[in-house]
Amino acid sequence: MKQSEFLKTVMPFKDKVFRLAKRLLVSTEEAEDATQELYFKLWKNKNKLADYNSIEAFAMTMTKNYCFDRLKSKQASNLKLVHSNYQENGTSLQKRVELNDSVSLVHKLIENLPEQQKIIIQLRDIEEYEFEEIAEMLQINPTAVRVSLSRARKTIREQLTKQHNYGIS
């Protein structure tokens, strides 16, 4: 596989790889390093890529595994929590503050989900993968993907409702 063919094959999903890494590692710098490391590994094994049905699914699985390895390593204790702020032009200051708070709260709620639910919600709701693709990446049943996604969304919805109602039932 030549460089131009490799780039045509793997570059279209570079942003998805980065977003998954950022969701798991939180730090932008760590996510950039993970993305770079993944692409280096893909380049080293470029001749084996034709053996895979979906190179994108393979890359996402590699990203997930690499991020888990990073989180398990001793260096993971140095990772710090960094949140990006959501901005929308043309809204009042109060509305922007409320939106930023809501986006930050959703990020925190997603971070508190179990690992599998966190990955599934990232892949389905943010990266927009199909259930079968997610099941293949995580090596689980598509029904289990649906159940985990449903539970994750329900947990986030309940926590958001609780937060917005200030704990009042």
PDB file of C-alpha atoms in Angstrom, residues 21 28-29 32 82 84 119 143 153 163:
ATOM      1  CA  ALA A  21      -9.736   9.271  22.384  1.00  0.00           C
ATOM      2  CA  THR A  28      -6.826  17.164  24.372  1.00  0.00           C
ATOM      3  CA  GLU A  29      -3.068  16.610  24.430  1.00  0.00           C
ATOM      4  CA  GLU A  32      -3.767  14.010  20.094  1.00  0.00           C
ATOM      5  CA  VAL A  82     -10.203  19.621  30.730  1.00  0.00           C
ATOM      6  CA  SER A  84     -14.210  22.548  26.196  1.00  0.00           C
ATOM      7  CA  ILE A 119     -17.950   4.253  24.844  1.00  0.00           C
ATOM      8  CA  THR A 143     -28.864  -6.097  21.455  1.00  0.00           C
ATOM      9  CA  ARG A 153     -29.356   7.785  28.079  1.00  0.00           C
ATOM     10  CA  GLN A 163     -30.186  18.768  38.428  1.00  0.00           C
TER      11      GLN A 163
END
